[in-house]
Structures are given as C-alpha cells and as structure tokens.
Amino acid sequence: MILILSSQILMGVHGNGLTSLIWMTPGASSTVLEFFAIEAFAYDFMYPAKMLGIKHYGFWNNVTWSWPEPGFPRKPDYPQHRGQPAGFQGNDIPIDADAVIKLCVERLIPRTL
C-alpha cells in the first residue's frame, strides 16, 4: 500500500488489481492507465478514479481515450458485461509500449510555454 500511496501512475490490464487506485494520493499528475482487449470497455475503474480526482485513460493497443474527451466509448456501444468482444477476460491483450511511455511522460513532465 505504501508504494501505491507514493505512486503518480497506476497501470494495468482491466481487473481487480486496479482497485488499488483508491489508495493513490490525488494530484495534478495522478493517473490510472487501464488496458483493455481491442474494442472492450467497462466503467469499473473510470468512475472511482474520476470521483477521487485521478485522471483515467483507457487503452486499446495504441489508441487511448479519457472521459470526457473525444473518442471516449459511449455506454450504448460498449455495454458492460454484455456484448463484450472475444478476449475481454483473456490474457492476449496487445499494448503499444511507446504509446504508454508517451502518455506517462505527458502526465509526469509539466508543460512549458
């Protein structure tokens, strides 16, 4: 828990491990990166992150989104626990490391004019 308290970024595949976000200290760069199977989505960790003041990003390989930014999946298109694509609960979830690194750098390094 001490590690989570001092973390600015928590990342992982969609699942119960992301529940640790409740121990994060909210701040300007506090971020949760949640990796999904392509075209899968669930609101499970987006809502608590938002309520705690932590920025949440979803990933489909190299595609990212965050509420309420453009590109955010809408509930009618991606209903929870029903109609999820094959692999939603699987182990084969592709992720683009360069996209993850880029977003981490953007979140951790303050922008200058």
C-alpha positions as semicolon CSV with decimal commas, in nm:
position;residue;x (nm);y (nm);z (nm)
1;M;0,000;0,000;0,000
2;I;0,289;0,240;0,071
3;L;0,403;0,201;-0,290
4;I;0,056;0,294;-0,419
5;L;0,035;0,594;-0,184
6;S;0,353;0,735;-0,335
7;S;0,269;0,647;-0,698
8;Q;0,164;0,905;-0,951
9;I;0,072;0,650;-1,218
10;L;-0,101;0,315;-1,172
11;M;-0,135;0,096;-1,481
12;G;-0,262;-0,249;-1,557
13;V;-0,493;-0,474;-1,752
14;H;-0,862;-0,428;-1,665
15;G;-0,920;-0,628;-1,347
16;N;-0,937;-0,623;-0,970
17;G;-0,574;-0,515;-0,930
18;L;-0,672;-0,163;-1,035
19;T;-0,884;-0,136;-0,720
20;S;-0,562;-0,015;-0,556
21;L;-0,632;0,323;-0,715
22;I;-0,835;0,407;-0,403
23;W;-0,505;0,438;-0,211
24;M;-0,347;0,683;-0,460
25;T;-0,287;1,039;-0,350
26;P;-0,478;1,268;-0,589
27;G;-0,267;1,532;-0,760
28;A;-0,215;1,708;-1,091
29;S;-0,031;1,410;-1,241
30;S;-0,220;1,126;-1,066
31;T;-0,318;0,887;-1,344
32;V;-0,466;0,541;-1,397
33;L;-0,389;0,364;-1,727
34;E;-0,628;0,075;-1,792
35;F;-0,554;-0,172;-2,072
36;F;-0,845;-0,344;-2,249
37;A;-0,885;-0,606;-2,519
38;I;-0,946;-0,430;-2,852
39;E;-1,293;-0,267;-2,855
40;A;-1,372;-0,383;-2,500
41;F;-1,461;-0,135;-2,229
42;A;-1,602;-0,125;-1,877
43;Y;-1,661;0,171;-1,647
44;D;-1,548;-0,018;-1,334
45;F;-1,234;0,187;-1,261
46;M;-1,308;0,506;-1,452
47;Y;-1,580;0,614;-1,208
48;P;-1,382;0,574;-0,883
49;A;-1,077;0,740;-1,040
50;K;-1,290;1,034;-1,153
51;M;-1,456;1,063;-0,811
52;L;-1,115;1,066;-0,639
53;G;-0,970;1,332;-0,870
54;I;-0,744;1,091;-1,058
55;K;-0,721;1,108;-1,437
56;H;-0,821;0,778;-1,603
57;Y;-0,712;0,665;-1,950
58;G;-0,827;0,355;-2,135
59;F;-0,608;0,182;-2,393
60;W;-0,680;-0,034;-2,695
61;N;-0,325;-0,119;-2,802
62;N;-0,210;0,225;-2,927
63;V;-0,549;0,402;-2,904
64;T;-0,617;0,599;-2,586
65;W;-0,917;0,785;-2,452
66;S;-1,023;0,964;-2,138
67;W;-1,361;1,093;-2,025
68;P;-1,497;1,337;-2,142
69;E;-1,253;1,380;-2,428
70;P;-1,349;1,297;-2,790
71;G;-1,320;0,929;-2,872
72;F;-1,446;0,813;-2,534
73;P;-1,656;0,494;-2,577
74;R;-2,024;0,552;-2,506
75;K;-2,226;0,308;-2,299
76;P;-2,476;0,217;-2,575
77;D;-2,187;0,099;-2,793
78;Y;-2,000;-0,090;-2,523
79;P;-2,241;-0,222;-2,259
80;Q;-2,080;-0,371;-1,950
81;H;-2,075;-0,748;-1,912
82;R;-2,287;-0,796;-2,223
83;G;-2,175;-0,788;-2,579
84;Q;-1,805;-0,758;-2,493
85;P;-1,573;-0,880;-2,768
86;A;-1,394;-1,213;-2,753
87;G;-1,088;-1,185;-2,535
88;F;-1,237;-0,939;-2,285
89;Q;-1,146;-1,173;-1,998
90;G;-0,848;-1,321;-2,182
91;N;-0,472;-1,298;-2,149
92;D;-0,393;-1,178;-2,502
93;I;-0,432;-0,801;-2,470
94;P;-0,199;-0,610;-2,702
95;I;-0,049;-0,287;-2,578
96;D;0,179;-0,042;-2,754
97;A;0,464;0,036;-2,513
98;D;0,557;0,355;-2,700
99;A;0,203;0,492;-2,659
100;V;0,211;0,412;-2,285
101;I;0,551;0,577;-2,240
102;K;0,440;0,886;-2,434
103;L;0,132;0,930;-2,215
104;C;0,333;0,875;-1,895
105;V;0,581;1,142;-1,999
106;E;0,297;1,383;-2,084
107;R;0,137;1,326;-1,744
108;L;0,459;1,348;-1,539
109;I;0,650;1,632;-1,706
110;P;0,485;1,972;-1,672
111;R;0,421;2,156;-1,997
112;T;0,615;2,477;-2,051
113;L;0,520;2,768;-2,274
